Amino acid sequence: MRNLPLTAAFLILPVWLFSQPAWVLKNVSIIDGTGAPARMHTDMVISGGMIKSIGQPAPAGVPTVDMSGKFIMPLINNAHGHLGNVKDTTMSASNYTPANVRHQLQRYLDYGVGAILSMGTEHPVGVKIRDSSRAGLIPGAIMYSAIYGFGVKSNLPPESMGFSDIYRPETVEEAIKDVDELAPLKPDVIKIWVDGNPTMKEEIYSAIIQEAHKHGIRVASHLYRLADARKLVAAGVDIIAHSIRDEEIDEAFAAEIKRKNITYIPTLSLDEFAFIYEEDPEWLNDPFFRAALEPGVYEMVTSPAYKERLKNNPATARERGALRIAMKNLLILHKAGVKIALGTDSGAMPIRVQGFGEHLEMELMVKAGLTPLEAIRIATLNSATLLKRDGHNGSLETGKQASFIVLSKDPSSDVEHTREIEAIWVDGRKVSDGPVKK
């Protein structure tokens, strides 16, 4: 009922897919995404879009690219974002068009995001876009998707924000039927929204999780409260898709999350974006930030009226407190050995900025107590593992795809240097100069 025909526009293949030359990147410094220290001033041989060797003598006759003074790191994988519903300063189902989704996928790639998991807010044409993206028929970041998520009637996620193709079962029987209807579309995960007022009933989300597992599909949950997280972990949820932000997590619960092999996505930038514009952050006028914005958003967030609304809104102080708790919980879970992946909720609202938000997320992870190399691993290899694309992506290792960000500064010494993008390479070919031409 929700499938529409593939648009002709998706049949145009990008030129770079047809040519996979061999190269030697000479004297490049590599942050490989595994958490290992940077390999300084080494050579990388690329052939057929794959990494053939690192630090080995280059074959004779292969063209070289001098990368002296340059650093490369794997493409970022965003394990929680949204596509298509935002345009300019608006959020609407009418914004969800093939052209808008394609535009946003290209924006993500220009910022070094190689793949994005769109978390359950698709519209019918999104199924075909996802399939075309995964088949390599359209440029930009590779699109993964939960397709249509599961929410609560007259509550989260709000239809007023364009989230109109959401399942909202009111009985266990409806929940099972809806999962069975969705499963043939092969969602990469199933997304549920359990919090809000009213919350999703425990028997409803338990039925969704159980039925999804029968189909071999993982379940990711939107949440806020520790109490909900405890119930969801007991019910078998696979991915906690936002930070727990109302209470600190105790060691026993952290150990339980690790024991059950659950992945945790902090989305710290979601909370920061909710209040930070009142404070005129240092990056507000940085071209790297401004290039990511939809038209009109900069004018909106810098207007006196917007700042006044934030100042007078009781939710602003709550968001600051929520971020402090979220950062503490990230460090607790990281130290406990829980699998952490990067997600941002970028694209759900105009103020949650696609492309820039992923770099801000890494900065916030470091502020929470992680090292730059740990934050980079979370953004690259860990998130690729969650998306099940780590066999060929997520780290720069022999036998994997030569897809990476070229940087002018060392991100292992300062994570904000991930913003110093000079080029994006995909499968051994330069495909973008980044978002800000230098």
Short mmCIF file of C-alpha atoms in Angstrom, two decimals:
data_model
loop_
_atom_site.label_atom_id
_atom_site.label_comp_id
_atom_site.label_asym_id
_atom_site.label_seq_id
_atom_site.Cartn_x
_atom_site.Cartn_y
_atom_site.Cartn_z
CA MET A 1 0.00 0.00 0.00
CA ARG A 2 2.93 2.36 0.62
CA ASN A 3 5.09 1.56 -2.44
CA LEU A 4 5.27 3.94 -5.39
CA PRO A 5 7.02 3.50 -8.76
CA LEU A 6 10.73 4.21 -9.04
CA THR A 7 11.29 7.66 -10.51
CA ALA A 8 13.26 7.93 -13.70
CA ALA A 9 15.71 10.30 -12.02
CA PHE A 10 17.18 7.45 -10.01
CA LEU A 11 18.27 5.61 -13.14
CA ILE A 12 21.07 8.13 -13.79
CA LEU A 13 24.33 6.55 -12.63
CA PRO A 14 27.07 8.79 -11.22
CA VAL A 15 30.14 8.87 -13.45
CA TRP A 16 32.51 7.90 -10.64
CA LEU A 17 30.92 4.46 -10.33
CA PHE A 18 32.20 3.45 -13.77
CA SER A 19 35.90 3.99 -13.20
CA GLN A 20 38.01 2.47 -10.43
CA PRO A 21 41.66 3.41 -11.09
CA ALA A 22 44.76 2.48 -9.13
CA TRP A 23 46.52 5.09 -7.03
CA VAL A 24 49.29 5.41 -4.50
CA LEU A 25 48.64 7.98 -1.79
CA LYS A 26 52.15 9.05 -0.83
CA ASN A 27 53.19 10.26 2.61
CA VAL A 28 49.68 10.35 4.05
CA SER A 29 48.83 10.16 7.77
CA ILE A 30 46.08 7.65 8.50
CA ILE A 31 43.56 7.56 11.35
CA ASP A 32 42.13 4.14 10.53
CA GLY A 33 38.97 4.15 12.69
CA THR A 34 39.96 1.16 14.82
CA GLY A 35 41.09 3.34 17.72
CA ALA A 36 44.75 2.73 16.93
CA PRO A 37 47.14 5.71 16.94
CA ALA A 38 47.60 7.61 13.70
CA ARG A 39 50.03 6.07 11.22
CA MET A 40 52.09 9.06 10.18
CA HIS A 41 53.66 9.68 6.77
CA THR A 42 52.95 6.34 5.14
CA ASP A 43 51.79 5.12 1.72
CA MET A 44 48.44 3.60 0.80
CA VAL A 45 47.89 1.66 -2.42
CA ILE A 46 44.36 1.74 -3.85
CA SER A 47 43.12 -0.44 -6.71
CA GLY A 48 39.62 -1.21 -7.90
CA GLY A 49 38.22 1.04 -5.21
CA MET A 50 39.81 -1.08 -2.46
CA ILE A 51 42.78 -0.61 -0.14
CA LYS A 52 45.45 -3.00 -1.38
CA SER A 53 48.20 -2.17 1.09
CA ILE A 54 49.28 0.30 3.76
CA GLY A 55 52.93 0.97 4.48
CA GLN A 56 54.19 -1.39 1.77
CA PRO A 57 56.27 -0.61 -1.33
CA ALA A 58 54.09 0.68 -4.13
CA PRO A 59 53.91 -1.23 -7.44
CA ALA A 60 55.83 0.28 -10.31
CA GLY A 61 53.95 2.41 -12.77
CA VAL A 62 51.02 3.27 -10.52
CA PRO A 63 50.10 6.99 -10.47
CA THR A 64 50.83 8.74 -7.18
CA VAL A 65 49.05 11.48 -5.27
CA ASP A 66 51.26 13.49 -2.90
CA MET A 67 49.37 13.67 0.42
CA SER A 68 52.13 15.30 2.45
CA GLY A 69 50.65 17.14 5.41
CA LYS A 70 47.24 15.51 4.90
CA PHE A 71 45.32 13.20 7.22
CA ILE A 72 42.66 10.72 6.23
CA MET A 73 39.97 9.02 8.31
CA PRO A 74 37.07 6.73 7.35
CA LEU A 75 33.74 8.16 6.33
CA ILE A 76 31.36 8.75 9.23
CA ASN A 77 28.30 6.53 9.64
CA ASN A 78 25.25 8.18 11.21
CA ALA A 79 23.19 5.49 12.91
CA HIS A 80 20.30 7.83 13.76
CA GLY A 81 19.16 10.59 11.44
CA HIS A 82 16.14 11.62 9.38
CA LEU A 83 15.60 12.50 5.75
CA GLY A 84 13.22 14.52 3.63
CA ASN A 85 10.76 16.05 6.08
CA VAL A 86 12.75 19.26 6.62
CA LYS A 87 12.97 21.99 4.00
CA ASP A 88 13.87 25.61 4.70
CA THR A 89 12.49 26.26 8.21
CA THR A 90 9.52 23.89 7.81
CA MET A 91 8.76 20.29 8.78
CA SER A 92 6.10 18.68 6.62
CA ALA A 93 5.22 15.47 4.81
CA SER A 94 4.93 17.57 1.64
CA ASN A 95 8.68 18.24 1.86
CA TYR A 96 9.42 14.54 1.41
CA THR A 97 10.24 14.35 -2.29
CA PRO A 98 12.91 12.40 -4.18
CA ALA A 99 14.70 15.64 -4.99
CA ASN A 100 14.81 16.75 -1.34
CA VAL A 101 16.03 13.38 -0.08
CA ARG A 102 18.70 13.24 -2.79
CA HIS A 103 19.80 16.77 -1.86
CA GLN A 104 20.15 15.80 1.80
CA LEU A 105 22.03 12.58 1.02
CA GLN A 106 24.54 14.64 -0.97
CA ARG A 107 24.84 17.16 1.87
CA TYR A 108 25.68 14.35 4.28
CA LEU A 109 28.37 13.02 1.96
CA ASP A 110 29.90 16.48 1.48
CA TYR A 111 30.34 16.52 5.28
CA GLY A 112 32.03 13.11 5.25
CA VAL A 113 28.98 11.04 6.23
CA GLY A 114 29.09 7.91 4.09
CA ALA A 115 25.90 6.29 5.35
CA ILE A 116 22.83 7.26 7.34
CA LEU A 117 20.18 5.19 9.07
CA SER A 118 16.94 7.14 8.68
CA MET A 119 14.98 6.26 11.79
CA GLY A 120 11.43 5.40 10.85
CA THR A 121 9.99 8.61 9.36
CA GLU A 122 9.90 7.70 5.68
CA HIS A 123 7.01 8.25 3.29
CA PRO A 124 6.03 5.82 0.52
CA VAL A 125 8.55 6.97 -2.08
CA GLY A 126 11.29 6.52 0.53
CA VAL A 127 11.31 2.75 0.06
CA LYS A 128 12.38 3.16 -3.56
CA ILE A 129 14.90 5.84 -2.66
CA ARG A 130 16.43 3.54 -0.05
CA ASP A 131 16.64 0.68 -2.56
CA SER A 132 18.14 2.90 -5.26
CA SER A 133 20.69 4.33 -2.85
CA ARG A 134 21.75 0.90 -1.66
CA ALA A 135 22.11 -0.25 -5.27
CA GLY A 136 24.46 2.66 -6.00
CA LEU A 137 22.05 4.33 -8.40
CA ILE A 138 22.11 7.76 -6.75
CA PRO A 139 24.99 9.80 -5.35
CA GLY A 140 25.45 10.91 -1.77
CA ALA A 141 25.48 9.03 1.52
CA ILE A 142 24.13 5.48 1.42
CA MET A 143 20.62 5.37 2.85
CA TYR A 144 19.61 2.79 5.42
CA SER A 145 16.12 3.01 6.86
CA ALA A 146 13.66 1.82 9.48
CA ILE A 147 11.03 2.91 6.92
CA TYR A 148 7.83 3.36 8.97
CA GLY A 149 8.24 3.54 12.74
CA PHE A 150 5.82 2.69 15.56
CA GLY A 151 4.40 5.42 17.74
CA VAL A 152 1.41 6.27 19.89
CA LYS A 153 -1.88 7.66 18.63
CA SER A 154 -2.13 11.46 19.09
CA ASN A 155 1.39 11.51 20.50
CA LEU A 156 4.97 10.76 19.46
CA PRO A 157 6.15 11.17 16.84
CA PRO A 158 3.94 14.19 16.09
CA GLU A 159 2.10 14.19 12.78
CA SER A 160 2.39 17.98 12.78
CA MET A 161 6.13 17.56 12.09
CA GLY A 162 5.45 15.50 8.97
CA PHE A 163 5.56 12.07 10.60
CA SER A 164 2.32 10.87 9.07
CA ASP A 165 3.18 7.38 7.79
CA ILE A 166 3.79 5.95 11.27
CA TYR A 167 2.14 2.81 12.62
CA ARG A 168 0.22 3.57 15.81
CA PRO A 169 -1.15 0.24 17.05
CA GLU A 170 -3.53 0.26 20.01
CA THR A 171 -3.64 -3.48 20.64
CA VAL A 172 -1.15 -6.34 20.64
CA GLU A 173 -2.94 -7.83 17.64
CA GLU A 174 -2.56 -4.59 15.68
CA ALA A 175 1.11 -4.38 16.60
CA ILE A 176 1.82 -7.89 15.33
CA LYS A 177 -0.13 -7.25 12.12
CA ASP A 178 1.77 -4.01 11.50
CA VAL A 179 5.17 -5.65 11.99
CA ASP A 180 4.16 -8.43 9.60
CA GLU A 181 3.12 -5.80 7.02
CA LEU A 182 6.37 -3.89 7.38
CA ALA A 183 8.76 -6.86 7.38
CA PRO A 184 8.57 -7.62 3.61
CA LEU A 185 9.90 -4.12 2.91
CA LYS A 186 13.10 -5.19 4.71
CA PRO A 187 13.64 -2.34 7.16
CA ASP A 188 17.18 -2.27 8.49
CA VAL A 189 15.72 -1.88 11.97
CA ILE A 190 12.28 -1.23 13.43
CA LYS A 191 11.95 2.07 15.29
CA ILE A 192 9.60 2.55 18.24
CA TRP A 193 8.73 5.68 20.22
CA VAL A 194 7.87 4.62 23.78
CA ASP A 195 7.94 7.84 25.80
CA GLY A 196 5.70 10.89 25.77
CA ASN A 197 2.27 11.31 27.24
CA PRO A 198 0.68 8.83 26.94
CA THR A 199 3.57 6.38 26.69
CA MET A 200 3.47 3.27 24.53
CA LYS A 201 2.02 0.41 26.55
CA GLU A 202 4.52 -2.20 27.62
CA GLU A 203 2.53 -5.03 26.06
CA ILE A 204 2.52 -3.18 22.73
CA TYR A 205 6.27 -2.62 22.48
CA SER A 206 6.98 -6.11 23.82
CA ALA A 207 4.84 -7.56 21.03
CA ILE A 208 6.64 -5.40 18.44
CA ILE A 209 10.04 -6.56 19.67
CA GLN A 210 9.04 -10.22 19.75
CA GLU A 211 7.45 -10.15 16.29
CA ALA A 212 10.37 -8.20 14.81
CA HIS A 213 12.78 -10.80 16.14
CA LYS A 214 10.74 -13.54 14.49
CA HIS A 215 11.49 -11.79 11.21
CA GLY A 216 15.16 -11.34 12.11
CA ILE A 217 14.83 -7.56 12.45
CA ARG A 218 16.41 -5.54 15.25
CA VAL A 219 14.41 -2.95 17.21
CA ALA A 220 15.63 0.55 18.12
CA SER A 221 13.80 2.63 20.70
CA HIS A 222 13.35 6.36 21.14
CA LEU A 223 13.40 7.03 24.88
CA TYR A 224 14.33 9.54 27.57
CA ARG A 225 13.76 7.97 30.99
CA LEU A 226 15.81 5.37 32.83
CA ALA A 227 12.63 3.57 33.94
CA ASP A 228 11.60 3.03 30.30
CA ALA A 229 15.10 1.86 29.42
CA ARG A 230 15.03 -0.80 32.13
CA LYS A 231 11.75 -2.20 30.79
CA LEU A 232 12.92 -2.10 27.20
CA VAL A 233 16.15 -3.91 28.01
CA ALA A 234 14.13 -6.58 29.81
CA ALA A 235 11.82 -6.83 26.77
CA GLY A 236 14.75 -7.48 24.42
CA VAL A 237 15.35 -4.17 22.64
CA ASP A 238 18.47 -4.20 20.46
CA ILE A 239 19.33 -0.50 20.16
CA ILE A 240 18.80 2.36 22.61
CA ALA A 241 18.48 5.17 20.08
CA HIS A 242 18.82 8.18 22.43
CA SER A 243 20.55 8.97 25.68
CA ILE A 244 18.97 8.20 29.02
CA ARG A 245 18.68 11.75 30.31
CA ASP A 246 16.65 11.86 33.53
CA GLU A 247 18.90 9.82 35.85
CA GLU A 248 22.42 8.49 35.99
CA ILE A 249 22.84 4.84 35.07
CA ASP A 250 24.11 2.53 37.80
CA GLU A 251 26.90 0.03 37.20
CA ALA A 252 24.60 -2.97 37.40
CA PHE A 253 22.33 -1.69 34.64
CA ALA A 254 25.33 -0.73 32.50
CA ALA A 255 26.59 -4.31 32.90
CA GLU A 256 23.16 -5.64 31.88
CA ILE A 257 23.16 -3.52 28.71
CA LYS A 258 26.62 -4.88 27.85
CA ARG A 259 25.64 -8.47 28.66
CA LYS A 260 22.68 -8.26 26.28
CA ASN A 261 24.90 -6.82 23.52
CA ILE A 262 22.70 -3.72 23.15
CA THR A 263 24.04 -0.77 21.18
CA TYR A 264 23.65 2.71 22.69
CA ILE A 265 23.32 5.84 20.52
CA PRO A 266 23.78 8.98 22.67
CA THR A 267 22.49 11.72 20.24
CA LEU A 268 24.13 14.34 22.48
CA SER A 269 23.87 17.02 19.80
CA LEU A 270 20.06 16.76 19.87
CA ASP A 271 20.05 18.23 23.38
CA GLU A 272 22.70 20.83 22.63
CA PHE A 273 20.86 22.09 19.57
CA ALA A 274 17.75 22.57 21.74
CA PHE A 275 19.35 25.38 23.78
CA ILE A 276 22.70 26.39 22.34
CA TYR A 277 21.49 29.07 19.94
CA GLU A 278 20.64 31.30 22.88
CA GLU A 279 24.34 31.37 23.73
CA ASP A 280 25.84 32.31 20.33
CA PRO A 281 28.19 29.30 20.18
CA GLU A 282 31.66 29.85 18.76
CA TRP A 283 30.78 27.91 15.60
CA LEU A 284 27.65 29.96 14.82
CA ASN A 285 29.34 32.01 12.09
CA ASP A 286 31.75 29.32 10.96
CA PRO A 287 31.25 28.64 7.23
CA PHE A 288 31.40 24.90 8.04
CA PHE A 289 28.23 25.30 10.11
CA ARG A 290 26.47 27.78 7.89
CA ALA A 291 26.98 25.74 4.72
CA ALA A 292 24.95 22.90 6.28
CA LEU A 293 21.86 25.01 6.97
CA GLU A 294 18.60 25.03 5.11
CA PRO A 295 17.63 28.47 3.75
CA GLY A 296 16.27 30.74 6.46
CA VAL A 297 17.50 28.71 9.44
CA TYR A 298 20.45 30.96 10.23
CA GLU A 299 18.19 34.00 10.22
CA MET A 300 15.71 32.18 12.44
CA VAL A 301 18.15 30.99 15.12
CA THR A 302 20.00 34.30 15.33
CA SER A 303 16.86 36.42 15.56
CA PRO A 304 16.15 38.23 18.85
CA ALA A 305 12.66 36.68 18.92
CA TYR A 306 14.06 33.12 18.75
CA LYS A 307 16.63 33.80 21.45
CA GLU A 308 13.95 35.33 23.66
CA ARG A 309 11.74 32.28 23.26
CA LEU A 310 14.60 30.03 24.33
CA LYS A 311 15.39 32.25 27.29
CA ASN A 312 11.78 32.21 28.53
CA ASN A 313 11.06 28.57 27.80
CA PRO A 314 11.31 26.31 30.92
CA ALA A 315 12.36 23.47 28.61
CA THR A 316 15.66 25.24 27.88
CA ALA A 317 17.01 24.71 31.39
CA ARG A 318 15.77 21.11 31.31
CA GLU A 319 17.63 20.50 28.08
CA ARG A 320 20.87 21.80 29.59
CA GLY A 321 20.42 19.44 32.51
CA ALA A 322 19.51 16.58 30.20
CA LEU A 323 22.73 17.03 28.23
CA ARG A 324 24.82 16.97 31.42
CA ILE A 325 23.23 13.67 32.47
CA ALA A 326 23.50 12.28 28.94
CA MET A 327 27.22 12.99 28.86
CA LYS A 328 27.74 11.34 32.25
CA ASN A 329 25.79 8.28 31.11
CA LEU A 330 27.80 8.01 27.91
CA LEU A 331 31.03 7.87 29.91
CA ILE A 332 29.59 5.31 32.34
CA LEU A 333 28.47 3.04 29.52
CA HIS A 334 31.67 3.49 27.54
CA LYS A 335 33.76 2.51 30.56
CA ALA A 336 31.49 -0.51 31.09
CA GLY A 337 32.28 -1.72 27.57
CA VAL A 338 28.85 -1.10 26.07
CA LYS A 339 28.84 -0.76 22.29
CA ILE A 340 28.39 2.92 21.40
CA ALA A 341 27.42 4.16 17.93
CA LEU A 342 27.12 7.68 16.58
CA GLY A 343 23.71 9.17 15.92
CA THR A 344 22.47 12.73 15.93
CA ASP A 345 18.73 12.88 15.09
CA SER A 346 19.83 15.39 12.45
CA GLY A 347 17.13 16.19 9.95
CA ALA A 348 14.25 15.69 12.38
CA MET A 349 14.03 19.48 12.81
CA PRO A 350 15.70 22.36 10.94
CA ILE A 351 17.82 23.24 14.00
CA ARG A 352 19.30 19.71 14.13
CA VAL A 353 21.73 20.30 11.32
CA GLN A 354 22.56 17.55 8.84
CA GLY A 355 26.28 17.14 8.24
CA PHE A 356 27.50 19.60 10.86
CA GLY A 357 25.64 17.74 13.62
CA GLU A 358 27.75 14.61 13.16
CA HIS A 359 30.96 16.56 13.77
CA LEU A 360 29.42 18.33 16.77
CA GLU A 361 28.44 14.90 18.15
CA MET A 362 32.07 13.79 18.18
CA GLU A 363 33.09 17.02 19.91
CA LEU A 364 30.49 16.43 22.62
CA MET A 365 31.69 12.85 23.10
CA VAL A 366 35.18 14.16 23.78
CA LYS A 367 33.79 16.74 26.19
CA ALA A 368 32.05 13.84 27.96
CA GLY A 369 35.44 12.22 28.62
CA LEU A 370 36.27 10.11 25.56
CA THR A 371 39.47 10.58 23.58
CA PRO A 372 39.37 11.86 20.00
CA LEU A 373 40.38 8.42 18.72
CA GLU A 374 37.57 6.80 20.72
CA ALA A 375 35.02 9.27 19.35
CA ILE A 376 36.26 8.68 15.80
CA ARG A 377 36.00 4.90 16.21
CA ILE A 378 32.40 5.30 17.44
CA ALA A 379 31.58 7.50 14.45
CA THR A 380 33.20 5.19 11.92
CA LEU A 381 33.77 1.51 12.70
CA ASN A 382 31.28 1.11 15.56
CA SER A 383 28.48 2.72 13.58
CA ALA A 384 29.38 0.74 10.47
CA THR A 385 29.10 -2.41 12.59
CA LEU A 386 25.60 -1.41 13.71
CA LEU A 387 24.65 -0.90 10.05
CA LYS A 388 26.22 -4.27 9.16
CA ARG A 389 28.54 -2.65 6.64
CA ASP A 390 31.78 -3.12 8.58
CA GLY A 391 32.96 -5.97 6.33
CA HIS A 392 34.08 -3.43 3.72
CA ASN A 393 33.59 -0.04 5.39
CA GLY A 394 34.08 1.78 8.67
CA SER A 395 37.86 1.50 8.92
CA LEU A 396 40.86 2.01 6.66
CA GLU A 397 42.39 -1.45 6.49
CA THR A 398 43.74 -3.66 3.75
CA GLY A 399 40.86 -5.32 1.88
CA LYS A 400 38.33 -2.62 2.71
CA GLN A 401 36.92 0.08 0.47
CA ALA A 402 39.01 3.19 -0.07
CA SER A 403 36.37 5.61 1.19
CA PHE A 404 37.63 8.39 3.42
CA ILE A 405 37.75 12.05 4.41
CA VAL A 406 40.88 14.06 3.57
CA LEU A 407 41.71 16.56 6.32
CA SER A 408 44.26 19.33 6.58
CA LYS A 409 44.77 18.82 10.34
CA ASP A 410 45.14 15.87 12.70
CA PRO A 411 41.80 14.82 14.26
CA SER A 412 43.50 12.42 16.65
CA SER A 413 45.00 15.38 18.50
CA ASP A 414 41.86 17.57 18.35
CA VAL A 415 38.52 16.09 17.29
CA GLU A 416 37.36 19.46 15.95
CA HIS A 417 39.88 18.94 13.17
CA THR A 418 37.40 16.54 11.56
CA ARG A 419 35.84 19.77 10.26
CA GLU A 420 38.96 20.65 8.25
CA ILE A 421 37.70 18.78 5.20
CA GLU A 422 39.60 19.11 1.92
CA ALA A 423 38.05 16.24 -0.02
CA ILE A 424 35.80 13.19 0.16
CA TRP A 425 36.83 9.96 -1.55
CA VAL A 426 34.48 7.06 -2.22
CA ASP A 427 35.72 3.72 -3.56
CA GLY A 428 39.08 5.13 -4.58
CA ARG A 429 37.75 8.25 -6.30
CA LYS A 430 37.51 11.84 -5.16
CA VAL A 431 33.80 12.75 -5.29
CA SER A 432 33.60 16.01 -3.36
CA ASP A 433 35.68 18.96 -2.19
CA GLY A 434 33.69 19.02 1.04
CA PRO A 435 31.04 21.53 2.05
CA VAL A 436 33.28 24.60 2.13
CA LYS A 437 35.54 25.21 -0.84
CA LYS A 438 39.01 26.35 0.28
#
